[in-house]
Short mmCIF file of C-alpha atoms in Angstrom, two decimals:
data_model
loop_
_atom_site.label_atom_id
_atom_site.label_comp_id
_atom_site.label_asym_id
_atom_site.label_seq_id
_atom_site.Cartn_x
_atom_site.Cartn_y
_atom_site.Cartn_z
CA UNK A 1 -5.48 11.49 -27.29
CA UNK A 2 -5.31 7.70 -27.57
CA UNK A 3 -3.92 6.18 -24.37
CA UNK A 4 -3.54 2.69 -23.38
CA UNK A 5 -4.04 0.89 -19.85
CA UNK A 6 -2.04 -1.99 -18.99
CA UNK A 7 -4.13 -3.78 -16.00
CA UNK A 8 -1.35 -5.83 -14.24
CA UNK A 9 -3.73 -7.74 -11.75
CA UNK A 10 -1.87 -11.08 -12.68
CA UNK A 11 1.79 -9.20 -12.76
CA UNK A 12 3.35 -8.73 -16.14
CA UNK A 13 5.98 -9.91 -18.38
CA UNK A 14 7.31 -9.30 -21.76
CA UNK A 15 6.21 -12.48 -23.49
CA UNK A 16 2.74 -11.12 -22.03
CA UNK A 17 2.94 -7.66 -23.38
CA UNK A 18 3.38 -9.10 -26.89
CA UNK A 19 0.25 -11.42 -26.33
CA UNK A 20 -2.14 -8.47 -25.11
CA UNK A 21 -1.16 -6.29 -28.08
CA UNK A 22 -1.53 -8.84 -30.60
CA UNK A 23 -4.81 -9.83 -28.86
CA UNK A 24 -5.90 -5.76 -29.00
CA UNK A 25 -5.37 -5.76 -32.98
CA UNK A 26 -1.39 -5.41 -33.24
CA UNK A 27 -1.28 -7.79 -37.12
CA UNK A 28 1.21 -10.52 -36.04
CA UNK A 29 2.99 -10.61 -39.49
CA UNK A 30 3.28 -6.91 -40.14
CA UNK A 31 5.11 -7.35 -36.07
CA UNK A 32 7.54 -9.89 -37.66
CA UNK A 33 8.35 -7.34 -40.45
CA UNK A 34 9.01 -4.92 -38.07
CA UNK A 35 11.48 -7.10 -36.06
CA UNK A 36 13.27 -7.77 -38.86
CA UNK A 37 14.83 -4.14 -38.66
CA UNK A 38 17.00 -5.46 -36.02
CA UNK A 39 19.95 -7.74 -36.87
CA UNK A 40 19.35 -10.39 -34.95
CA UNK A 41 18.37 -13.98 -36.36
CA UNK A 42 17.89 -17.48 -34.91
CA UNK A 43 14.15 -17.11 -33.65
CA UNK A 44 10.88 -18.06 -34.63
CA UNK A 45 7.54 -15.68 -33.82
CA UNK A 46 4.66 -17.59 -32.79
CA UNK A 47 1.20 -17.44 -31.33
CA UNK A 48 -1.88 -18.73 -30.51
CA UNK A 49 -4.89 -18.49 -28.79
CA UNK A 50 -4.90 -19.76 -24.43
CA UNK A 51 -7.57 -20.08 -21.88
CA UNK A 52 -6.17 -18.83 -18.28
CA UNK A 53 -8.92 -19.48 -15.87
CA UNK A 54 -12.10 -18.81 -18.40
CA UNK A 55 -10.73 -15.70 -19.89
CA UNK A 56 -9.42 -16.18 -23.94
CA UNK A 57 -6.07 -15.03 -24.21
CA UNK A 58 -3.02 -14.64 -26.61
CA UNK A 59 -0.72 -16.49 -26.14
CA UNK A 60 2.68 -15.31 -27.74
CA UNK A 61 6.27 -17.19 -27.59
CA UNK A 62 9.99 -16.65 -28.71
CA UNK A 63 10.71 -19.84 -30.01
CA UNK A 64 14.44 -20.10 -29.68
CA UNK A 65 15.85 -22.18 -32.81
CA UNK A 66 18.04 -25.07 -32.16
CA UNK A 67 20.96 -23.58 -34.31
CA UNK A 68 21.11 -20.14 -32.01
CA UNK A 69 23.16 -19.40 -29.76
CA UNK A 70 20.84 -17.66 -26.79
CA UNK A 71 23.23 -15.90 -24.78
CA UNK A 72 23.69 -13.69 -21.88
CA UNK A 73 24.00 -10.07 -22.73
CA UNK A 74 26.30 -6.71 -22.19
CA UNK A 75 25.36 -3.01 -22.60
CA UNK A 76 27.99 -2.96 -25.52
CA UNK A 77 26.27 -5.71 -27.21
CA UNK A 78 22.72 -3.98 -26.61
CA UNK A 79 23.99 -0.84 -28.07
CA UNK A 80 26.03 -2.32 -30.86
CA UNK A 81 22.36 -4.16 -32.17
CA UNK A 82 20.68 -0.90 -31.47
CA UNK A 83 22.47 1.06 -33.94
CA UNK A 84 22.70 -1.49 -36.30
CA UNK A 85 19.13 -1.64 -36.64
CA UNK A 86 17.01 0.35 -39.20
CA UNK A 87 14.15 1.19 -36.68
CA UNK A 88 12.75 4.43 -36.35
CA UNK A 89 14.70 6.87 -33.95
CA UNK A 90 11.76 7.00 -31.47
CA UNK A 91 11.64 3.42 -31.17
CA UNK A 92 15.60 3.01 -30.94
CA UNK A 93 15.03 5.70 -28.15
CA UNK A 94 12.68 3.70 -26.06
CA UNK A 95 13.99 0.72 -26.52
CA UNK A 96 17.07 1.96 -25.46
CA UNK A 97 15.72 3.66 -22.06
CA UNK A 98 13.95 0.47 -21.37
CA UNK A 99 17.36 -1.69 -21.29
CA UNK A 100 19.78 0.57 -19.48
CA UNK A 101 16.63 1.08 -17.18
CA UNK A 102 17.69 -3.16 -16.50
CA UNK A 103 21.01 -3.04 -16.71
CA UNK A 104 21.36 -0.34 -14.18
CA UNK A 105 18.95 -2.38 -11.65
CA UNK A 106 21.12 -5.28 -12.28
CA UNK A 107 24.45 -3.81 -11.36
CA UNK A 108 23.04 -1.99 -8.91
CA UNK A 109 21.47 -5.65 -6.91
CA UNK A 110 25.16 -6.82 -8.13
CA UNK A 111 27.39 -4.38 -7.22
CA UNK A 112 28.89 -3.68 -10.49
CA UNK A 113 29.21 -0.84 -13.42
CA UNK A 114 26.10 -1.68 -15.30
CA UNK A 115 28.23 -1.68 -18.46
CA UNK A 116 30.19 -5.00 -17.32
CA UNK A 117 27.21 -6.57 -16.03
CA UNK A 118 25.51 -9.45 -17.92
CA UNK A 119 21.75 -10.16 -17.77
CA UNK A 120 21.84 -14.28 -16.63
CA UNK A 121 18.09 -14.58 -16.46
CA UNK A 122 17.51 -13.13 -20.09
CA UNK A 123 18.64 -14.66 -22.78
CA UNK A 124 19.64 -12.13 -25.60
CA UNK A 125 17.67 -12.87 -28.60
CA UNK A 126 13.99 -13.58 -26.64
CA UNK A 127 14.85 -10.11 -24.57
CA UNK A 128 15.89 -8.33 -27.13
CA UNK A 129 12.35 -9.44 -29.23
CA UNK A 130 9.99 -8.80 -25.98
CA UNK A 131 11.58 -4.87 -25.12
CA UNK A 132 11.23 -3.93 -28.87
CA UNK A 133 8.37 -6.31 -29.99
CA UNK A 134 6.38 -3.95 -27.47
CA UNK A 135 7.47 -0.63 -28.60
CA UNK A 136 6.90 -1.54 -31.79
CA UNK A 137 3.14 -2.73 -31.07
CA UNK A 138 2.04 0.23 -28.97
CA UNK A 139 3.75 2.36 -32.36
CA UNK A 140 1.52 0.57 -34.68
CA UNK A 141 -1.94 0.95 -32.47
CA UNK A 142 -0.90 4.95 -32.28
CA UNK A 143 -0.35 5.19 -28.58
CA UNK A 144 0.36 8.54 -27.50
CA UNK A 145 0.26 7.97 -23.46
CA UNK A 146 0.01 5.22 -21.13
CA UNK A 147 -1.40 4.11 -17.53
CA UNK A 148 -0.97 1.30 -15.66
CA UNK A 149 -2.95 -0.43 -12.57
CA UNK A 150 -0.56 -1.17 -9.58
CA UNK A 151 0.87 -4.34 -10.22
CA UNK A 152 0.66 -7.57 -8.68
CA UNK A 153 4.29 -9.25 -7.84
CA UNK A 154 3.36 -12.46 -6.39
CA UNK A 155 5.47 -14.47 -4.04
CA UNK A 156 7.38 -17.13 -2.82
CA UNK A 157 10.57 -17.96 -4.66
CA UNK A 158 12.34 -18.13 -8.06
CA UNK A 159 15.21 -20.39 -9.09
CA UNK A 160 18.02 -18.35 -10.85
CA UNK A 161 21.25 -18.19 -11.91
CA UNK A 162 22.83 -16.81 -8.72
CA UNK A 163 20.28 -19.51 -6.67
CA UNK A 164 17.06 -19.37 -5.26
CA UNK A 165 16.21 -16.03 -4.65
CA UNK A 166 12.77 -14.00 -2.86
CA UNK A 167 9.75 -12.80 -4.83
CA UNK A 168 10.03 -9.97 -6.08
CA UNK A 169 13.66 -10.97 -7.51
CA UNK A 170 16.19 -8.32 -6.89
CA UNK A 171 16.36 -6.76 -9.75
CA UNK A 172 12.93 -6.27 -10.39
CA UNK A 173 12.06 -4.82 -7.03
CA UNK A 174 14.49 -2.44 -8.39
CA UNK A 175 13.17 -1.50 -11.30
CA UNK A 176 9.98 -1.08 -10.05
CA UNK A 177 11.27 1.42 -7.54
CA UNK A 178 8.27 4.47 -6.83
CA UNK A 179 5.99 2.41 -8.75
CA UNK A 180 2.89 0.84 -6.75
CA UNK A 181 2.47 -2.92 -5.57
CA UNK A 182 1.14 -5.51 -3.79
CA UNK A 183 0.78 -9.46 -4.09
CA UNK A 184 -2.71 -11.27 -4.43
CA UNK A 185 -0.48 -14.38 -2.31
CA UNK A 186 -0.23 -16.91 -5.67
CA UNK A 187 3.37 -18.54 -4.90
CA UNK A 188 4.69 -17.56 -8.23
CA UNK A 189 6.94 -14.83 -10.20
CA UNK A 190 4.35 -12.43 -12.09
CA UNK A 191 6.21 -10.31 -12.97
CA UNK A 192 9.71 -10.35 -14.49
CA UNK A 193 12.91 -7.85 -14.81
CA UNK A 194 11.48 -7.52 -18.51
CA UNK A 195 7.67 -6.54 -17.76
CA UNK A 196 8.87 -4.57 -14.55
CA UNK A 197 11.61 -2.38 -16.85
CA UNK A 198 8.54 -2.14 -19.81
CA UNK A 199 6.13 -1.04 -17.35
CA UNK A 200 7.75 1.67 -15.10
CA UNK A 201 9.80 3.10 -18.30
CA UNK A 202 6.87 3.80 -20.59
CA UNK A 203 4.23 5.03 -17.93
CA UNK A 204 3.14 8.45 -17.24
CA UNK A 205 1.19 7.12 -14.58
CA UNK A 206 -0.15 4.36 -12.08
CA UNK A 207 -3.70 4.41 -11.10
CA UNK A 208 -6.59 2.46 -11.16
CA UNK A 209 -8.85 3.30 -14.09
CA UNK A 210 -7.99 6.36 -16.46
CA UNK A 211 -10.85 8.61 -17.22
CA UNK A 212 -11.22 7.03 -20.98
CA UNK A 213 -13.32 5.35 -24.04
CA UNK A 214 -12.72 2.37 -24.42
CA UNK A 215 -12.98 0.76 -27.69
CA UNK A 216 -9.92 -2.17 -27.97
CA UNK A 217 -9.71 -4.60 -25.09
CA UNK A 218 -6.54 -7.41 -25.36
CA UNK A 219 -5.22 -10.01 -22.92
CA UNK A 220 -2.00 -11.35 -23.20
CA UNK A 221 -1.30 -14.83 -21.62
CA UNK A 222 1.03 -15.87 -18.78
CA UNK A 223 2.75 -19.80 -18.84
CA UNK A 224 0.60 -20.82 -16.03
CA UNK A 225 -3.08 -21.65 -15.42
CA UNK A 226 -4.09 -21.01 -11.71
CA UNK A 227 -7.38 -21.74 -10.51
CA UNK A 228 -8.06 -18.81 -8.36
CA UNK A 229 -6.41 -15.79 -10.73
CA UNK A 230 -6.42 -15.50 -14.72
CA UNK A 231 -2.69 -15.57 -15.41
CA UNK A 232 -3.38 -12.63 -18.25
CA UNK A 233 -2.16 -9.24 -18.83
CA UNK A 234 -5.23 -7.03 -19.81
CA UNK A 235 -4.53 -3.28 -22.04
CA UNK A 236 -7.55 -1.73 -22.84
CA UNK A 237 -6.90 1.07 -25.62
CA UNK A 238 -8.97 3.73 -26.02
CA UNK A 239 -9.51 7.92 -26.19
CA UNK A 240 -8.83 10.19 -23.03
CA UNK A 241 -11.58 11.62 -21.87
CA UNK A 242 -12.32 14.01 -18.97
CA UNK A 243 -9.60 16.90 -17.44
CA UNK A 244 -6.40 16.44 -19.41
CA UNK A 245 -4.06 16.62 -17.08
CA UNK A 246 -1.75 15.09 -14.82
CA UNK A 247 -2.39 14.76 -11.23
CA UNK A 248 0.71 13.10 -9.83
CA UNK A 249 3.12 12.96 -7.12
CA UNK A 250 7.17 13.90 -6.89
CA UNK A 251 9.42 13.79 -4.64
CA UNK A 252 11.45 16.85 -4.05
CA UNK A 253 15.13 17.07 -2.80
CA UNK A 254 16.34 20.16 -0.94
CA UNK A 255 20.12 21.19 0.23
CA UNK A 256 21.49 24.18 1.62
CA UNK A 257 25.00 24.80 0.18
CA UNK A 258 27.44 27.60 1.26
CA UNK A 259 31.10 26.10 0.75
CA UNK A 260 30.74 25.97 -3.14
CA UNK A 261 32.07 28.12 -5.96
CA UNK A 262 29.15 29.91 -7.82
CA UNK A 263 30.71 29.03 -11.30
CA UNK A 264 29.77 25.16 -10.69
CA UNK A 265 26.22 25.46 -10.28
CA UNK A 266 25.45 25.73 -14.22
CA UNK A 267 26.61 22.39 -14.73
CA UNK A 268 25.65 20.55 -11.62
CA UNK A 269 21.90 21.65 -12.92
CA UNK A 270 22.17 20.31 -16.59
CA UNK A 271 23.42 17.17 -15.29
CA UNK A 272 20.58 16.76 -12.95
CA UNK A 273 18.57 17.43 -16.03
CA UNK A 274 19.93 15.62 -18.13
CA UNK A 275 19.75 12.29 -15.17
CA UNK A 276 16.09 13.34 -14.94
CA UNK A 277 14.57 15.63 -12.85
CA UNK A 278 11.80 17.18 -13.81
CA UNK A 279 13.11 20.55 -12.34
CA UNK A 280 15.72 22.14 -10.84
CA UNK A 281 15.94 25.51 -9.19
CA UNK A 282 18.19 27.70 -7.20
CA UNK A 283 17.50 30.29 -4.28
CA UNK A 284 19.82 32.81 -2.28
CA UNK A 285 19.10 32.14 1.42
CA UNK A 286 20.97 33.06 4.91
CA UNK A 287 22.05 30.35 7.14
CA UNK A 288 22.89 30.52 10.67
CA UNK A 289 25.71 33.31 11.35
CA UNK A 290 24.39 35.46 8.45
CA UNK A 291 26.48 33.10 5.88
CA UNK A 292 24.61 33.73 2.39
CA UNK A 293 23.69 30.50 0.87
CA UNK A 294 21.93 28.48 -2.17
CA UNK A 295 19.34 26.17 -1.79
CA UNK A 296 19.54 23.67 -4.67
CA UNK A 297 16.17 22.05 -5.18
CA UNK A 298 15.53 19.13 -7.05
CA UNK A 299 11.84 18.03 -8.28
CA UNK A 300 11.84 14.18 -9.40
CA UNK A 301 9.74 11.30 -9.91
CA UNK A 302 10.37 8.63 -7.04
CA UNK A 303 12.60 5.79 -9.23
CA UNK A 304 14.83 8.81 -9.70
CA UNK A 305 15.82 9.85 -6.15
CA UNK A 306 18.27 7.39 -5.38
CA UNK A 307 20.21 8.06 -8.60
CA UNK A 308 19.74 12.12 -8.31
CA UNK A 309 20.92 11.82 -4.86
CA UNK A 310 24.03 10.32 -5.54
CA UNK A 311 24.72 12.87 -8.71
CA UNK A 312 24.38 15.84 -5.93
CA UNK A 313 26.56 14.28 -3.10
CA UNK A 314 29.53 14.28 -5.99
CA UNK A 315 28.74 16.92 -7.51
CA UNK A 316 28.21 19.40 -4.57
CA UNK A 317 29.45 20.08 -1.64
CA UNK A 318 26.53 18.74 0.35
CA UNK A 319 26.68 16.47 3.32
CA UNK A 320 22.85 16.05 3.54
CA UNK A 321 20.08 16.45 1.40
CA UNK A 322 16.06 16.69 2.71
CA UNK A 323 13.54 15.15 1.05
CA UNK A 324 9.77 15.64 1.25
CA UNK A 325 6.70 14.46 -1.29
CA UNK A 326 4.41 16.80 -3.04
CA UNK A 327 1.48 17.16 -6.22
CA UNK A 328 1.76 18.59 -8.81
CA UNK A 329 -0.87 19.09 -11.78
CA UNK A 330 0.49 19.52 -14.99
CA UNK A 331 -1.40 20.65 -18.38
CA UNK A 332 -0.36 17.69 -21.39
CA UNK A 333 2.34 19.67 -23.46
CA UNK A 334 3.78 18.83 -26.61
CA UNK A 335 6.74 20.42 -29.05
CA UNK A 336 5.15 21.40 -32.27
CA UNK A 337 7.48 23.22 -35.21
CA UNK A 338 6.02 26.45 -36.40
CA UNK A 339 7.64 28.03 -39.41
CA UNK A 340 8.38 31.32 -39.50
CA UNK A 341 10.26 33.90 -42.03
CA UNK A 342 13.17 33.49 -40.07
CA UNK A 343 13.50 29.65 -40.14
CA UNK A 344 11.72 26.95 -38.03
CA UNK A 345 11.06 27.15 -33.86
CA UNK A 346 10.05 24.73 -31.87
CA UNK A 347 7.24 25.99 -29.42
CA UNK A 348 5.91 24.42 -26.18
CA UNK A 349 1.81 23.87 -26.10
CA UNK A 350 -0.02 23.13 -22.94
CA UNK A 351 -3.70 22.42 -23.33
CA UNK A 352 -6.43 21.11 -21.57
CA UNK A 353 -9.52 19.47 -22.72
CA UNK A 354 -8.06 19.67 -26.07
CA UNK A 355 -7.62 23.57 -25.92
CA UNK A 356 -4.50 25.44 -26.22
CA UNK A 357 -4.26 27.18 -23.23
CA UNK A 358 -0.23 29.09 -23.72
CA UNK A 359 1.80 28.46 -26.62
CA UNK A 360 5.55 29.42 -26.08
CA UNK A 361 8.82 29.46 -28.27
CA UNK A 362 12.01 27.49 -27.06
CA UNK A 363 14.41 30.34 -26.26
CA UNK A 364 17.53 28.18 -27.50
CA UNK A 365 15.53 28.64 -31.51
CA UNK A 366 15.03 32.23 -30.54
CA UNK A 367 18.65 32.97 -29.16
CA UNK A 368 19.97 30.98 -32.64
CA UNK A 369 17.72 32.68 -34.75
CA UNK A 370 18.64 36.23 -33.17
CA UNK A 371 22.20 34.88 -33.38
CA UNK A 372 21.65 34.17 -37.40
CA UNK A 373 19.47 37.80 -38.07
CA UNK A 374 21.15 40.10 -36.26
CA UNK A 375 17.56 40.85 -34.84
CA UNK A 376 17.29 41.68 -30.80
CA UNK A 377 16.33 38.99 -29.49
CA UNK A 378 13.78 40.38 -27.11
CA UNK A 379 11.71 41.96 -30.62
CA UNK A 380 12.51 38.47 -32.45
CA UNK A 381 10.71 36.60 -29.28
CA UNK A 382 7.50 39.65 -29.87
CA UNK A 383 6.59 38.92 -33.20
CA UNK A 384 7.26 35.19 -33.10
CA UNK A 385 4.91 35.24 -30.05
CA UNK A 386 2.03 37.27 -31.81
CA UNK A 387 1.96 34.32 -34.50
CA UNK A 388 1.87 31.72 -32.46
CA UNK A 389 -0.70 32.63 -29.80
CA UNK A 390 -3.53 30.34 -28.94
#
């Protein structure tokens, strides 16, 4: 599996990202062609090579054109340039995630619906260029997973549009919720809202060195030159090597519930799905006086809580929810489409060290498919089973 390791020892932003891609092998001009699926127009691509405190860096800028008009940006306007575009629907998909990941930490530092709130710091076009610009570079090296180092914030203060405001700025101690930090003291912003919505939306996982091969090595270049930290984002690309799995930790959310009509519980746990938890189970229990129960339990990754929280207090009858952390180990799955006589099914591989260990069909194929046949479903999900074991 090809992963890649952003090392965020001098923070990270977007302009950053693009340098340390282009700098691992990402072909500058076949980037620009790339862009060009989105409608937006008025900027220039450019690069070049940097020095930031002895280490040879790429350097890579949205150069604003005079004619343009760089302004701030809405959800609408986001998602209005998003479907316009011709890119590829896994790109569109990340690229969404990675902007309502910002717009939801801005409204929430603001106070507002993150669909009326505008994004003052980033101007539309050079935003726009850094979220996708990204997606579209770690697309074109073939990056299936990746890791990142806990990342360095810096400190002191930034000068905004709302005033001078502390280091980390709001939003981006936000967005960075659950992920890990610290600050090496340099009186700077390194990292941005834009690096700190890239980074915690596209990794698995923060740690200090994945077990891996390394074979490309790229450093993207910050705008200043200190003399006691290279200002450079470092990704390191490579094959995953060693045990295959995930060793990570989630948070899990517990509440005991016995005021609530049965019937609601189906759709309080797709929404919780669907806001993403990782799992969600329910258990019968007795509570004090013999009064039957549920316990609704919630497994989720730490950014999540806040928002999960809030979906159960309105859509429960809760008045207090316990938390507690917990690891997990999970095998690397993927969805594969096996064809069958009966049409396509999806099925669910988990492997480990590049073995298939189980090998299971989605039951919503198996329940159409039954659905479509006539055939029971529970001899439908037999003999799909026997042709699809590992």
């Amino acid at each position: 599996m090809k992963i890649a390791y952003f090392d965020c020892y001098a923070g990270i932003s977007g302009d950053m990202c693009l340098g340390a891609l282009v700098d691992a092998g990402v072909d500058i001009a076949d980037l620009k062609k790339a862009l060009k699926n989105i409608p937006i127009a008025g900027y220039q691509l450019t690069y070049r090579k940097a020095v930031r405190n002895g280490i040879s860096a790429t350097k890579v800028n949205v150069a604003i054109k005079r004619h343009a008009h760089q302004r701030s940006i809405r959800w609408k306007d986001i998602e209005k340039i998003i479907k316009a575009s011709s890119l590829a629907p896994h790109i569109k998909q990340k690229g969404t995630s990675i902007f309502k990941r910002l717009f939801e930490a801005e409204a929430k530092v603001h106070g507002e619906d993150f669909r009326a709130v505008h994004l003052h710091e980033l101007g539309g076009i050079d935003c726009i260029v850094d979220v996708f610009g990204t997606v579209i570079g770690l697309d074109m090296l073939g990056i299936e997973k990746i890791y990142a180092s806990p990342i360095n914030l810096g400190s002191g203060t930034v000068q905004t549009a709302h005033g001078i405001l502390p280091v980390p700025a709001p939003a981006t101690a936000e967005l960075l919720k659950g992920c890990p930090v610290h600050s090496s003291g340099i009186p700077f912003e390194l990292t941005t809202p834009t690096g700190a919505a890239i980074i915690a939306s596209l990794t698995t996982e923060f740690l200090s060195t994945p077990d891996m091969q390394i074979e490309q090595v790229g450093y993207g270049a910050g705008n200043k030159d200190f003399t006691t930290l290279s200002n450079t984002l470092r990704i390191m690309i490579g094959e995953h090597t060693g045990a295959q799995y995930t060793d990570a930790a989630v948070t899990i959310i517990e509440a005991n519930i016995d005021d609530m009509n049965p019937q609601l519980y189906e759709a309080v746990v797709e929404k919780l799905l669907d806001a993403g938890a990782l799992d969600v189970f329910l258990e019968n229990i007795i509570m004090k006086k013999g009064r039957p129960a549920i316990k609704l339990t919630v497994m989720a990754k730490a950014q999540d809580v806040d928002k999960l929280s809030l979906l159960l207090f309105s859509e429960t009858t809760t008045i207090g929810l316990r938390f507690y952390t917990a690891q997990r180990k999970t095998l690397e799955r993927e969805i594969v489409k096996v064809k069958t006589k009966y049409g396509e099914v999806r099925v669910k591989r988990s492997s480990l060290h590049g073995t298939v260990l189980t090998s299971a069909p989605e039951y919503d194929d198996l329940k159409a498919l039954a659905t479509k046949t006539g055939i029971p479903l529970k001899k439908l999900a037999e003999e799909i089973r026997a042709l699809i074991v590992p």
